[in-house]
Short mmCIF file of C-alpha atoms and ligand atoms in Angstrom, two decimals:
data_model
loop_
_atom_site.label_atom_id
_atom_site.label_comp_id
_atom_site.label_asym_id
_atom_site.label_seq_id
_atom_site.Cartn_x
_atom_site.Cartn_y
_atom_site.Cartn_z
CA MET Q 1 -36.25 -185.41 28.07
CA ILE Q 2 -36.12 -184.27 24.60
CA THR Q 3 -37.90 -180.97 24.98
CA ARG Q 4 -36.35 -179.62 28.11
CA ASN Q 5 -33.24 -179.94 26.41
CA PHE Q 6 -34.40 -178.74 23.50
CA PHE Q 7 -35.75 -175.49 25.11
CA LEU Q 8 -32.48 -175.53 27.21
CA TYR Q 9 -30.30 -175.46 23.89
CA LEU Q 10 -32.58 -172.72 22.78
CA SER Q 11 -31.71 -170.80 25.94
CA ASN Q 12 -28.20 -170.69 25.24
CA ASN Q 13 -28.29 -170.28 21.29
CA LYS Q 14 -26.72 -166.82 20.57
CA PHE Q 15 -28.04 -166.62 17.09
CA VAL Q 16 -31.51 -167.64 18.24
CA LYS Q 17 -31.58 -165.23 20.98
CA SER Q 18 -30.75 -162.18 19.04
CA LYS Q 19 -33.28 -162.64 16.49
CA ALA Q 20 -35.89 -163.26 18.89
CA THR Q 21 -34.88 -160.05 20.71
CA LYS Q 22 -35.31 -158.33 17.79
CA TRP Q 23 -38.93 -159.43 17.44
CA GLY Q 24 -39.73 -158.60 21.22
CA PRO Q 25 -41.49 -160.43 23.47
CA LYS Q 26 -44.18 -162.78 21.52
CA PHE Q 27 -45.14 -166.21 21.33
CA GLY Q 28 -46.64 -165.57 25.20
CA ALA Q 29 -43.64 -164.11 26.67
CA ARG Q 30 -45.50 -161.36 27.76
CA SER Q 31 -47.82 -163.24 29.86
CA ILE Q 32 -44.51 -163.47 31.93
CA ILE Q 33 -42.77 -160.75 31.63
CA ALA Q 34 -43.54 -157.24 32.91
CA GLY Q 35 -43.10 -155.37 29.81
CA GLU Q 36 -39.24 -153.73 28.78
CA THR Q 37 -38.94 -150.40 30.75
CA ILE Q 38 -38.36 -149.35 34.38
CA ASP Q 39 -41.89 -147.53 34.83
CA GLU Q 40 -43.71 -150.98 33.24
CA ALA Q 41 -41.80 -152.81 35.97
CA ILE Q 42 -42.80 -150.75 38.90
CA ASN Q 43 -46.32 -150.57 37.41
CA THR Q 44 -46.41 -154.05 37.75
CA VAL Q 45 -45.32 -154.32 41.88
CA ARG Q 46 -47.39 -151.48 42.38
CA ASN Q 47 -50.48 -153.88 41.14
CA LEU Q 48 -49.19 -156.67 43.24
CA ASN Q 49 -48.37 -154.83 46.27
CA GLU Q 50 -51.94 -153.32 46.13
CA GLN Q 51 -53.28 -157.48 45.91
CA GLY Q 52 -51.02 -157.68 49.13
CA MET Q 53 -48.19 -159.71 47.51
CA SER Q 54 -44.19 -158.19 47.40
CA GLY Q 55 -41.99 -158.10 44.29
CA THR Q 56 -38.51 -158.64 43.34
CA VAL Q 57 -37.70 -157.05 39.77
CA ASP Q 58 -35.35 -158.41 37.34
CA HIS Q 59 -33.73 -156.78 34.79
CA LEU Q 60 -33.33 -159.76 32.61
CA GLY Q 61 -29.95 -160.13 30.11
CA GLU Q 62 -26.88 -162.75 30.01
CA PHE Q 63 -24.53 -163.35 27.81
CA VAL Q 64 -22.05 -159.87 28.74
CA THR Q 65 -19.18 -160.25 27.15
CA SER Q 66 -17.32 -156.52 27.51
CA ARG Q 67 -16.33 -153.96 30.80
CA GLU Q 68 -18.95 -151.57 28.77
CA GLU Q 69 -22.10 -153.90 29.17
CA ALA Q 70 -20.84 -154.87 32.37
CA LEU Q 71 -21.18 -151.64 33.71
CA GLU Q 72 -23.88 -150.60 32.03
CA SER Q 73 -25.81 -152.90 33.20
CA ALA Q 74 -24.80 -152.00 36.97
CA ASN Q 75 -25.73 -148.77 36.28
CA PHE Q 76 -29.36 -149.72 35.38
CA CYS Q 77 -29.78 -152.00 38.54
CA ILE Q 78 -28.81 -148.61 40.36
CA ARG Q 79 -31.35 -147.06 38.51
CA THR Q 80 -33.95 -149.73 39.39
CA LEU Q 81 -33.08 -149.65 42.84
CA GLU Q 82 -33.24 -145.37 42.62
CA ALA Q 83 -37.10 -145.91 40.82
CA ILE Q 84 -37.87 -148.47 44.00
CA ALA Q 85 -37.25 -146.31 46.41
CA GLU Q 86 -38.80 -143.17 44.64
CA SER Q 87 -41.99 -145.22 44.07
CA LYS Q 88 -42.02 -146.45 47.75
CA VAL Q 89 -43.14 -149.93 46.03
CA ASP Q 90 -42.36 -152.99 48.46
CA CYS Q 91 -39.91 -154.85 46.03
CA HIS Q 92 -36.52 -156.14 46.60
CA LEU Q 93 -33.91 -156.55 43.56
CA SER Q 94 -32.79 -159.36 42.16
CA LEU Q 95 -29.64 -160.06 39.49
CA LYS Q 96 -27.25 -162.43 37.86
CA LEU Q 97 -23.47 -161.87 38.22
CA THR Q 98 -22.69 -162.99 34.72
CA GLN Q 99 -24.44 -159.50 33.77
CA LEU Q 100 -22.24 -157.95 36.11
CA GLY Q 101 -19.15 -158.97 34.39
CA LEU Q 102 -18.44 -162.27 35.97
CA ASP Q 103 -17.07 -164.10 32.95
CA VAL Q 104 -14.92 -160.75 31.81
CA ASP Q 105 -13.34 -159.74 34.93
CA ARG Q 106 -14.22 -161.06 38.14
CA ASN Q 107 -13.32 -158.10 40.20
CA LEU Q 108 -14.57 -156.09 37.87
CA CYS Q 109 -17.88 -157.91 38.87
CA ARG Q 110 -17.41 -157.53 42.74
CA ASP Q 111 -17.00 -153.72 42.18
CA ASN Q 112 -20.13 -153.53 40.10
CA MET Q 113 -22.05 -155.04 43.31
CA MET Q 114 -20.47 -153.03 45.93
CA ARG Q 115 -21.50 -150.23 43.67
CA ILE Q 116 -24.92 -151.54 43.49
CA LEU Q 117 -24.90 -152.63 47.31
CA GLU Q 118 -24.04 -149.26 48.71
CA THR Q 119 -27.05 -148.12 46.80
CA ALA Q 120 -29.48 -150.46 48.24
CA ASP Q 121 -28.03 -149.87 51.54
CA LYS Q 122 -28.63 -146.50 51.29
CA HIS Q 123 -32.41 -147.37 50.43
CA LYS Q 124 -32.61 -150.09 52.66
CA ILE Q 125 -33.16 -152.47 49.83
CA PHE Q 126 -32.45 -155.68 49.59
CA VAL Q 127 -30.24 -157.55 46.88
CA ARG Q 128 -30.58 -160.93 45.91
CA ILE Q 129 -27.92 -162.69 43.84
CA ASP Q 130 -29.69 -165.09 41.46
CA MET Q 131 -28.27 -168.45 41.29
CA GLU Q 132 -26.49 -169.48 37.58
CA ASP Q 133 -25.63 -172.51 36.16
CA TYR Q 134 -22.80 -174.74 38.25
CA ALA Q 135 -19.73 -173.30 36.48
CA HIS Q 136 -20.53 -170.00 37.93
CA LEU Q 137 -21.39 -171.34 41.89
CA ASP Q 138 -18.11 -171.24 43.34
CA ALA Q 139 -17.47 -167.62 42.30
CA THR Q 140 -20.80 -166.45 43.13
CA LEU Q 141 -20.36 -167.70 46.59
CA GLU Q 142 -16.83 -166.15 47.14
CA ILE Q 143 -18.15 -162.77 45.75
CA LEU Q 144 -21.14 -163.14 47.81
CA HIS Q 145 -18.82 -163.84 51.17
CA GLU Q 146 -16.67 -160.69 50.21
CA LEU Q 147 -19.42 -158.78 49.80
CA ARG Q 148 -21.51 -159.74 53.29
CA GLU Q 149 -17.97 -158.61 54.80
CA SER Q 150 -19.36 -154.85 54.53
CA PHE Q 151 -23.40 -155.34 53.71
CA GLU Q 152 -26.03 -157.42 55.02
CA GLY Q 153 -28.91 -156.73 52.56
CA VAL Q 154 -27.24 -159.53 49.86
CA GLY Q 155 -28.55 -163.03 49.64
CA THR Q 156 -28.50 -165.49 47.07
CA ALA Q 157 -29.92 -168.89 45.77
CA ILE Q 158 -29.61 -172.47 46.33
CA GLN Q 159 -30.27 -175.12 44.60
CA GLY Q 160 -31.93 -178.48 45.46
CA TYR Q 161 -31.05 -180.51 42.47
CA LEU Q 162 -27.49 -179.89 43.53
CA TYR Q 163 -25.71 -183.14 45.63
CA ARG Q 164 -23.72 -179.69 47.69
CA ALA Q 165 -26.69 -177.93 48.10
CA GLU Q 166 -27.18 -179.18 52.11
CA LYS Q 167 -23.57 -178.45 52.62
CA ASP Q 168 -23.70 -174.92 51.30
CA THR Q 169 -27.17 -174.07 52.77
CA ARG Q 170 -25.36 -175.31 56.29
CA ASP Q 171 -22.21 -173.11 55.40
CA LEU Q 172 -24.54 -169.92 54.56
CA LYS Q 173 -26.54 -170.04 58.16
CA GLY Q 174 -28.21 -167.01 59.05
CA VAL Q 175 -27.94 -165.48 55.32
CA ASN Q 176 -31.27 -164.71 53.65
CA LEU Q 177 -31.27 -167.36 51.54
CA ARG Q 178 -33.91 -168.53 48.36
CA LEU Q 179 -34.05 -172.09 48.09
CA ILE Q 180 -35.24 -173.54 44.37
CA LYS Q 181 -35.17 -176.56 43.00
CA GLY Q 182 -32.51 -175.47 40.25
CA ALA Q 183 -33.14 -174.24 36.71
CA TYR Q 184 -29.90 -175.29 34.81
CA LYS Q 185 -29.24 -178.70 33.08
CA GLU Q 186 -26.40 -180.02 35.04
CA SER Q 187 -24.62 -183.37 35.10
CA PRO Q 188 -25.35 -186.33 36.88
CA ASP Q 189 -21.57 -185.78 38.58
CA VAL Q 190 -22.91 -183.12 40.35
CA ALA Q 191 -27.05 -182.91 40.81
CA TYR Q 192 -29.82 -185.09 40.81
CA GLN Q 193 -31.22 -186.06 37.31
CA ASN Q 194 -34.57 -187.84 39.31
CA GLN Q 195 -37.49 -185.47 40.39
CA GLU Q 196 -38.29 -187.41 43.54
CA GLU Q 197 -34.53 -187.26 44.58
CA VAL Q 198 -34.53 -183.22 43.62
CA ASN Q 199 -37.75 -182.80 45.76
CA ARG Q 200 -36.35 -184.71 48.48
CA ASN Q 201 -32.78 -182.90 48.70
CA TYR Q 202 -34.64 -179.79 48.23
CA LEU Q 203 -37.31 -180.10 51.24
CA ASN Q 204 -34.08 -181.27 53.04
CA ILE Q 205 -32.42 -177.92 52.43
CA ILE Q 206 -35.78 -175.61 53.15
CA LYS Q 207 -36.14 -177.65 56.71
CA ALA Q 208 -32.49 -177.03 57.42
CA HIS Q 209 -32.46 -173.53 56.85
CA LEU Q 210 -35.66 -172.77 58.67
CA LEU Q 211 -34.39 -174.69 61.64
CA SER Q 212 -31.11 -172.83 62.16
CA GLY Q 213 -33.39 -169.66 62.66
CA SER Q 214 -32.38 -168.58 59.20
CA TYR Q 215 -34.59 -166.19 56.70
CA THR Q 216 -35.65 -168.92 53.99
CA ALA Q 217 -37.33 -167.86 50.51
CA VAL Q 218 -39.28 -171.05 49.50
CA ALA Q 219 -39.70 -170.22 45.68
CA THR Q 220 -41.73 -173.01 43.88
CA HIS Q 221 -44.65 -173.26 42.30
CA ASP Q 222 -45.18 -176.58 43.61
CA HIS Q 223 -48.21 -176.87 45.83
CA ARG Q 224 -46.87 -180.02 47.28
CA ILE Q 225 -43.60 -178.64 48.69
CA ILE Q 226 -45.82 -175.33 49.58
CA ASP Q 227 -48.15 -177.66 51.77
CA ASP Q 228 -45.06 -179.37 53.28
CA VAL Q 229 -43.75 -176.30 54.34
CA LYS Q 230 -46.49 -174.65 55.91
CA ALA Q 231 -47.36 -178.01 57.99
CA PHE Q 232 -43.48 -177.90 59.01
CA VAL Q 233 -43.29 -174.56 60.29
CA ILE Q 234 -46.55 -174.92 62.45
CA GLU Q 235 -45.03 -178.14 63.76
CA HIS Q 236 -42.00 -176.32 64.36
CA GLY Q 237 -43.20 -173.20 65.95
CA ILE Q 238 -41.43 -171.50 63.22
CA SER Q 239 -43.29 -167.63 62.29
CA ASN Q 240 -44.37 -166.22 59.46
CA ASP Q 241 -41.72 -163.32 59.85
CA LYS Q 242 -39.41 -165.97 59.38
CA PHE Q 243 -39.99 -167.13 55.50
CA GLU Q 244 -41.60 -166.16 52.72
CA PHE Q 245 -42.98 -167.97 49.41
CA GLN Q 246 -41.84 -166.76 46.26
CA MET Q 247 -43.34 -167.24 42.46
CA LEU Q 248 -42.52 -166.08 39.03
CA TYR Q 249 -44.41 -163.32 38.09
CA GLY Q 250 -47.97 -164.76 35.76
CA PHE Q 251 -47.41 -168.45 37.04
CA ARG Q 252 -50.14 -169.83 39.11
CA ARG Q 253 -51.70 -166.54 40.02
CA GLU Q 254 -54.95 -167.74 41.64
CA LEU Q 255 -52.61 -169.79 43.88
CA GLN Q 256 -50.43 -166.69 44.64
CA VAL Q 257 -53.38 -164.82 45.75
CA LYS Q 258 -54.91 -167.48 47.95
CA ILE Q 259 -51.13 -167.38 49.82
CA ALA Q 260 -51.26 -164.20 50.64
CA LYS Q 261 -54.51 -163.89 51.79
CA GLU Q 262 -53.40 -166.92 53.94
CA GLY Q 263 -51.32 -164.49 55.75
CA TYR Q 264 -48.17 -165.59 54.51
CA LYS Q 265 -45.94 -163.47 52.71
CA MET Q 266 -46.09 -163.85 48.83
CA ARG Q 267 -42.72 -162.23 46.98
CA ILE Q 268 -43.64 -162.46 43.13
CA TYR Q 269 -40.17 -162.41 40.96
CA ILE Q 270 -40.83 -160.07 37.91
CA PRO Q 271 -38.56 -159.87 35.30
CA PHE Q 272 -38.64 -157.00 32.78
CA GLY Q 273 -36.04 -155.73 30.04
CA ASN Q 274 -36.02 -156.69 25.91
CA ASP Q 275 -33.17 -159.72 26.69
CA TRP Q 276 -36.21 -161.76 27.55
CA PHE Q 277 -35.38 -165.13 25.35
CA ALA Q 278 -33.14 -167.04 27.77
CA PHE Q 279 -35.38 -166.91 30.64
CA TYR Q 280 -38.45 -167.67 28.90
CA MET Q 281 -36.62 -170.78 27.33
CA ARG Q 282 -35.76 -171.78 30.88
CA ARG Q 283 -39.37 -171.51 31.44
CA LEU Q 284 -40.69 -173.86 28.52
CA ALA Q 285 -37.74 -176.18 29.49
CA GLU Q 286 -39.17 -176.62 32.99
CA ARG Q 287 -42.59 -177.46 32.23
CA PRO Q 288 -43.80 -178.28 28.32
CA GLN Q 289 -46.87 -177.42 29.46
CA ASN Q 290 -46.21 -173.77 29.83
CA ILE Q 291 -46.15 -174.08 25.95
CA SER Q 292 -49.85 -173.09 25.97
CA PHE Q 293 -48.47 -169.65 27.05
CA ALA Q 294 -46.42 -170.11 23.52
CA LEU Q 295 -49.65 -171.27 21.92
CA ARG Q 296 -51.58 -168.66 23.69
CA GLY Q 297 -49.25 -165.83 22.30
CA LEU Q 298 -49.17 -167.08 18.64
CA ILE Q 299 -52.94 -167.17 18.47
P1 FDA C 301 -42.03 -177.88 39.21
O1 FDA C 301 -41.46 -177.01 38.12
O2 FDA C 301 -41.03 -179.39 39.59
O3 FDA C 301 -43.26 -178.34 39.25
C1 FDA C 301 -43.70 -179.33 40.42
C2 FDA C 301 -45.13 -179.33 40.23
O4 FDA C 301 -45.83 -178.09 40.57
C3 FDA C 301 -45.80 -179.94 39.32
O5 FDA C 301 -45.59 -181.35 38.60
C4 FDA C 301 -47.10 -179.51 39.13
O6 FDA C 301 -48.02 -180.41 39.84
C5 FDA C 301 -46.87 -177.86 40.43
N1 FDA C 301 -47.12 -176.87 39.22
C6 FDA C 301 -45.28 -176.36 38.72
N2 FDA C 301 -45.85 -174.94 38.22
C7 FDA C 301 -47.06 -175.16 37.50
C8 FDA C 301 -47.70 -174.58 37.01
N3 FDA C 301 -47.51 -173.48 36.21
N4 FDA C 301 -49.36 -174.20 36.70
C9 FDA C 301 -49.86 -175.48 37.47
N5 FDA C 301 -48.75 -176.31 38.68
C10 FDA C 301 -47.63 -176.17 38.37
N6 FDA C 301 -33.28 -171.31 39.34
C11 FDA C 301 -32.22 -171.13 39.41
O7 FDA C 301 -31.62 -171.92 39.29
N7 FDA C 301 -31.66 -170.23 39.69
C12 FDA C 301 -32.19 -168.94 40.18
O8 FDA C 301 -31.93 -168.15 41.11
C13 FDA C 301 -33.52 -168.93 40.56
N8 FDA C 301 -34.36 -167.99 41.01
C14 FDA C 301 -36.02 -168.82 40.90
C15 FDA C 301 -37.16 -167.26 41.68
C16 FDA C 301 -38.09 -167.69 42.05
C17 FDA C 301 -39.05 -166.53 42.49
C18 FDA C 301 -38.56 -168.91 41.27
C19 FDA C 301 -40.24 -169.32 41.61
C20 FDA C 301 -37.96 -170.00 40.55
C21 FDA C 301 -36.55 -169.85 40.40
N9 FDA C 301 -35.84 -170.69 39.95
C22 FDA C 301 -34.72 -170.24 39.78
C23 FDA C 301 -36.11 -171.66 39.20
C24 FDA C 301 -36.84 -172.90 39.88
O9 FDA C 301 -34.89 -173.43 40.13
C25 FDA C 301 -37.15 -174.12 39.22
O10 FDA C 301 -36.23 -174.38 37.86
C26 FDA C 301 -39.01 -173.48 38.97
O11 FDA C 301 -39.22 -173.02 39.93
C27 FDA C 301 -39.64 -174.83 38.80
O12 FDA C 301 -39.51 -175.82 39.58
P2 FDA C 301 -40.52 -175.88 41.10
O13 FDA C 301 -40.26 -176.03 42.12
O14 FDA C 301 -41.31 -174.25 40.56
O15 FDA C 301 -41.94 -176.93 40.60
#
């Protein structure tokens, strides 16, 4: 679809991004980005905790091209973990390996992750490695395996649109996984293009991971998938402490509250920081209706 490709193109456009970042979060971005500072992110988590929901905060940032930027990004993650611990909010950390230097030097990225996990481990905070585009998949899984030799409190995300998702999910039996449909534009060589096929593969990996007894984070705004998962766990006697639902901050708020009130664990992914542009463009690409956010922001 032209709209989807257009927004995905913008999400990768460094020139437009640098201009937009200077303007600050506008055009509706504010309703899905929890502010620019750690304090603002923690306040948002606290509000959600009060409504019975958990959080995972993500300091937005992509296109890291130097060792200095990667180190600074890792230091920022560590400061965020300290703030989570100090404020005692119920919250995880989500991050992207490219922010920690994956494209600069793979070992630098792994060492940055080791430092982050030492702090996370000290405070018993779980760290989730977001999954990026297909070009970074193998390196992400390799680094995850290395990290898990020393730390248990780290997991990643698997994208249901990939043909190989089922194999990757099975290989990661026992690992706390976030399962998602997938947000990037991928070639038909590696990913389903048709929504029905994506949904089918997505449900397959959710069911396989749940049945293997592994902790499963079902991250979707799709009420049909959520209803299927609710029915599946009842049918198979899977208890509520073996899985959780996740949604993005600002999306389907009423449904988020409803799921939490029903007694399920509901975790909200809370992006913050001034590098919000690519994240926002990917959300517009996924769902053209999200453009109403942008229009509301303009008005
Ligand atoms: P999708 O967009 O396919 O919508 C399906 C249906 O749900 C719609 O037709 C509509 O009926 C309903 N619906 C959806 N959104 C709605 C709304 N706002 N209001 C009303 N109805 C709505 N991706 C990735 O590649 N790597 C990652 O690490 C992550 N991480 C991540 C974390 C979390 C917490 C979430 C929720 C998502 C991600 N994603 C991601 C993004 C993910 O891969 C996917 O692109 C989006 O979640 C969009 O797909 P959905 O499953 O939400 O529904």
